[in-house]
CSV table of C-alpha atoms in Angstrom, one decimal:
chain,number,residue,atom,x,y,z
A,1,UNK,CA,44.2,37.8,54.9
A,2,UNK,CA,45.8,36.7,58.2
A,3,UNK,CA,45.1,33.2,59.6
A,4,UNK,CA,44.1,32.8,63.2
A,5,UNK,CA,46.1,30.4,65.5
A,6,UNK,CA,43.5,27.6,65.2
A,7,UNK,CA,43.8,27.8,61.4
A,8,UNK,CA,47.6,27.8,61.6
A,9,UNK,CA,47.5,24.8,63.9
A,10,UNK,CA,45.2,23.0,61.4
A,11,UNK,CA,47.5,23.9,58.6
A,12,UNK,CA,50.5,22.5,60.5
A,13,UNK,CA,48.7,19.2,61.1
A,14,UNK,CA,47.8,18.9,57.5
A,15,UNK,CA,51.2,19.9,56.3
A,16,UNK,CA,53.0,17.4,58.5
A,17,UNK,CA,50.5,14.6,57.6
A,18,UNK,CA,51.2,15.1,53.9
A,19,UNK,CA,55.0,15.6,54.1
A,20,UNK,CA,55.5,11.9,53.7
A,21,UNK,CA,59.3,12.0,53.4
A,22,UNK,CA,59.7,14.5,56.3
A,23,UNK,CA,61.7,16.8,54.0
A,24,UNK,CA,59.9,19.9,55.4
A,25,UNK,CA,58.4,20.6,51.9
A,26,UNK,CA,55.5,19.4,49.9
A,27,UNK,CA,55.2,19.3,46.1
A,28,UNK,CA,52.3,20.2,43.9
A,29,UNK,CA,50.7,16.7,44.2
A,30,UNK,CA,51.0,16.7,47.9
A,31,UNK,CA,49.6,20.2,48.0
A,32,UNK,CA,46.5,18.9,46.1
A,33,UNK,CA,46.0,16.2,48.8
A,34,UNK,CA,46.4,18.7,51.6
A,35,UNK,CA,43.9,21.2,50.1
A,36,UNK,CA,41.4,18.5,49.3
A,37,UNK,CA,41.7,17.3,52.9
A,38,UNK,CA,40.9,20.9,53.9
A,39,UNK,CA,37.8,20.8,51.8
A,40,UNK,CA,39.1,22.6,48.7
A,41,UNK,CA,39.1,21.3,45.1
A,42,UNK,CA,41.8,23.2,43.1
A,43,UNK,CA,42.4,22.5,39.5
A,44,UNK,CA,45.9,21.5,38.3
A,45,UNK,CA,46.4,25.0,36.9
A,46,UNK,CA,45.4,26.6,40.2
A,47,UNK,CA,47.8,24.3,42.0
A,48,UNK,CA,50.8,25.3,39.9
A,49,UNK,CA,49.7,29.0,40.2
A,50,UNK,CA,49.5,28.7,44.0
A,51,UNK,CA,53.0,27.3,44.2
A,52,UNK,CA,54.4,29.9,41.7
A,53,UNK,CA,52.9,32.7,43.8
A,54,UNK,CA,54.7,31.7,47.0
A,55,UNK,CA,57.7,29.5,46.0
A,56,UNK,CA,60.3,32.1,46.8
A,57,UNK,CA,63.3,29.9,46.1
A,58,UNK,CA,61.8,28.4,42.9
A,59,UNK,CA,62.3,24.9,44.1
A,60,UNK,CA,58.9,23.6,42.8
A,61,UNK,CA,57.9,22.6,46.3
A,62,UNK,CA,56.9,24.7,49.3
A,63,UNK,CA,57.9,24.8,52.9
A,64,UNK,CA,55.5,25.4,55.8
A,65,UNK,CA,55.8,29.2,55.6
A,66,UNK,CA,55.1,29.2,51.9
A,67,UNK,CA,52.2,26.8,52.5
A,68,UNK,CA,50.6,29.3,55.0
A,69,UNK,CA,50.9,31.9,52.3
A,70,UNK,CA,49.0,29.6,49.9
A,71,UNK,CA,46.2,29.1,52.5
A,72,UNK,CA,46.1,32.8,53.2
A,73,UNK,CA,45.7,33.5,49.5
A,74,UNK,CA,43.0,30.9,49.2
A,75,UNK,CA,41.1,32.4,52.2
A,76,UNK,CA,41.4,35.9,50.6
A,77,UNK,CA,40.1,34.7,47.3
A,78,UNK,CA,37.2,32.9,48.9
A,79,UNK,CA,36.2,36.0,50.8
A,80,UNK,CA,36.1,38.0,47.6
A,81,UNK,CA,34.1,35.3,45.7
A,82,UNK,CA,30.9,36.9,44.5
A,83,UNK,CA,28.1,34.5,43.6
A,84,UNK,CA,25.8,37.3,42.4
A,85,UNK,CA,28.3,38.6,39.8
A,86,UNK,CA,29.0,35.1,38.6
A,87,UNK,CA,25.2,34.5,38.2
A,88,UNK,CA,24.9,37.7,36.2
A,89,UNK,CA,27.8,36.7,34.0
A,90,UNK,CA,26.2,33.3,33.3
A,91,UNK,CA,22.8,35.1,32.6
A,92,UNK,CA,24.5,37.4,30.1
A,93,UNK,CA,26.4,34.6,28.5
A,94,UNK,CA,23.1,32.8,27.9
A,95,UNK,CA,21.4,35.9,26.3
A,96,UNK,CA,20.2,38.0,29.3
A,97,UNK,CA,21.1,41.6,30.0
A,98,UNK,CA,23.8,42.7,32.5
A,99,UNK,CA,21.3,44.8,34.3
A,100,UNK,CA,19.3,41.6,35.1
A,101,UNK,CA,16.6,42.5,32.6
A,102,UNK,CA,15.9,40.6,29.5
A,103,UNK,CA,15.6,36.9,29.4
A,104,UNK,CA,17.2,33.6,28.3
A,105,UNK,CA,15.2,31.7,25.7
A,106,UNK,CA,14.3,28.1,26.5
A,107,UNK,CA,15.8,26.9,23.3
A,108,UNK,CA,19.1,28.7,23.9
A,109,UNK,CA,19.4,27.2,27.4
A,110,UNK,CA,18.6,23.7,26.2
A,111,UNK,CA,21.2,24.0,23.4
A,112,UNK,CA,23.9,25.2,25.8
A,113,UNK,CA,23.2,22.5,28.4
A,114,UNK,CA,22.8,19.6,25.9
A,115,UNK,CA,24.9,20.4,22.9
A,116,UNK,CA,27.6,22.8,24.1
A,117,UNK,CA,28.2,21.2,27.5
A,118,UNK,CA,26.9,17.7,26.6
A,119,UNK,CA,25.1,17.3,29.9
A,120,UNK,CA,22.4,14.6,30.1
A,121,UNK,CA,20.2,16.3,32.7
A,122,UNK,CA,16.6,16.8,31.9
A,123,UNK,CA,16.9,20.5,31.4
A,124,UNK,CA,13.4,20.8,29.9
A,125,UNK,CA,11.8,19.5,33.1
A,126,UNK,CA,13.9,21.9,35.2
A,127,UNK,CA,12.8,24.8,33.0
A,128,UNK,CA,9.2,23.7,33.2
A,129,UNK,CA,9.5,23.8,37.0
A,130,UNK,CA,10.8,27.4,37.1
A,131,UNK,CA,9.1,28.9,34.1
A,132,UNK,CA,5.8,29.3,35.9
A,133,UNK,CA,4.2,31.5,33.3
A,134,UNK,CA,5.1,29.1,30.6
A,135,UNK,CA,6.5,31.8,28.4
A,136,UNK,CA,9.6,29.9,27.4
A,137,UNK,CA,11.6,33.0,28.5
A,138,UNK,CA,13.7,32.7,31.7
A,139,UNK,CA,14.1,35.9,33.5
A,140,UNK,CA,17.0,36.6,35.9
A,141,UNK,CA,15.1,35.4,39.0
A,142,UNK,CA,14.0,32.2,37.3
A,143,UNK,CA,17.6,31.8,36.0
A,144,UNK,CA,19.0,32.1,39.6
A,145,UNK,CA,16.5,29.5,40.8
A,146,UNK,CA,17.5,27.1,38.0
A,147,UNK,CA,21.2,27.4,38.6
A,148,UNK,CA,21.0,27.3,42.4
A,149,UNK,CA,18.6,24.4,42.6
A,150,UNK,CA,16.5,26.1,45.2
C-alpha cells in the first residue's frame, strides 16, 4: 500500500525526531516510540517481525527507506483488518456457531471473563443489560453489543 506525500512527510518528521544519535537508523525500541507517537500500539513480537520483514542488510536497525516499508505494511494490515470476522471468531470460541447462529451461555461467558482471563469487570451486570429476554443465552447480536460496548 503506497503512502501519499503527506504520510511520507509525517514519517520523515517522526523518524528524524526518534533517531536520537543521528545515525540515520532506528532500532526496535526507537521504532516502538515512533509507532506509538503515530498512534499505533505494536507488541514486542510485532516490532521484531516488522524489522525482520524490511531489514534488508540484517543490521537489526532500519533506515528511513526501510521504515517507510514498515509503515506501508502496517497501513496495508490495517486496511485488511476485519472486525466482523474477529467478532465471529470470538463468538465461536465462546460456544456460538460460525454462521452466527447458536448462542453463548451466560455461565460460559462469566467463566471465560473471570476465571480464564482473570478480569474484574462486572460481567454479570453487562450481560443483564444486553440479555433483554433474560434467557441466559447470548446470541450473536447481543454478543456484538457486549464486546463493542455500544
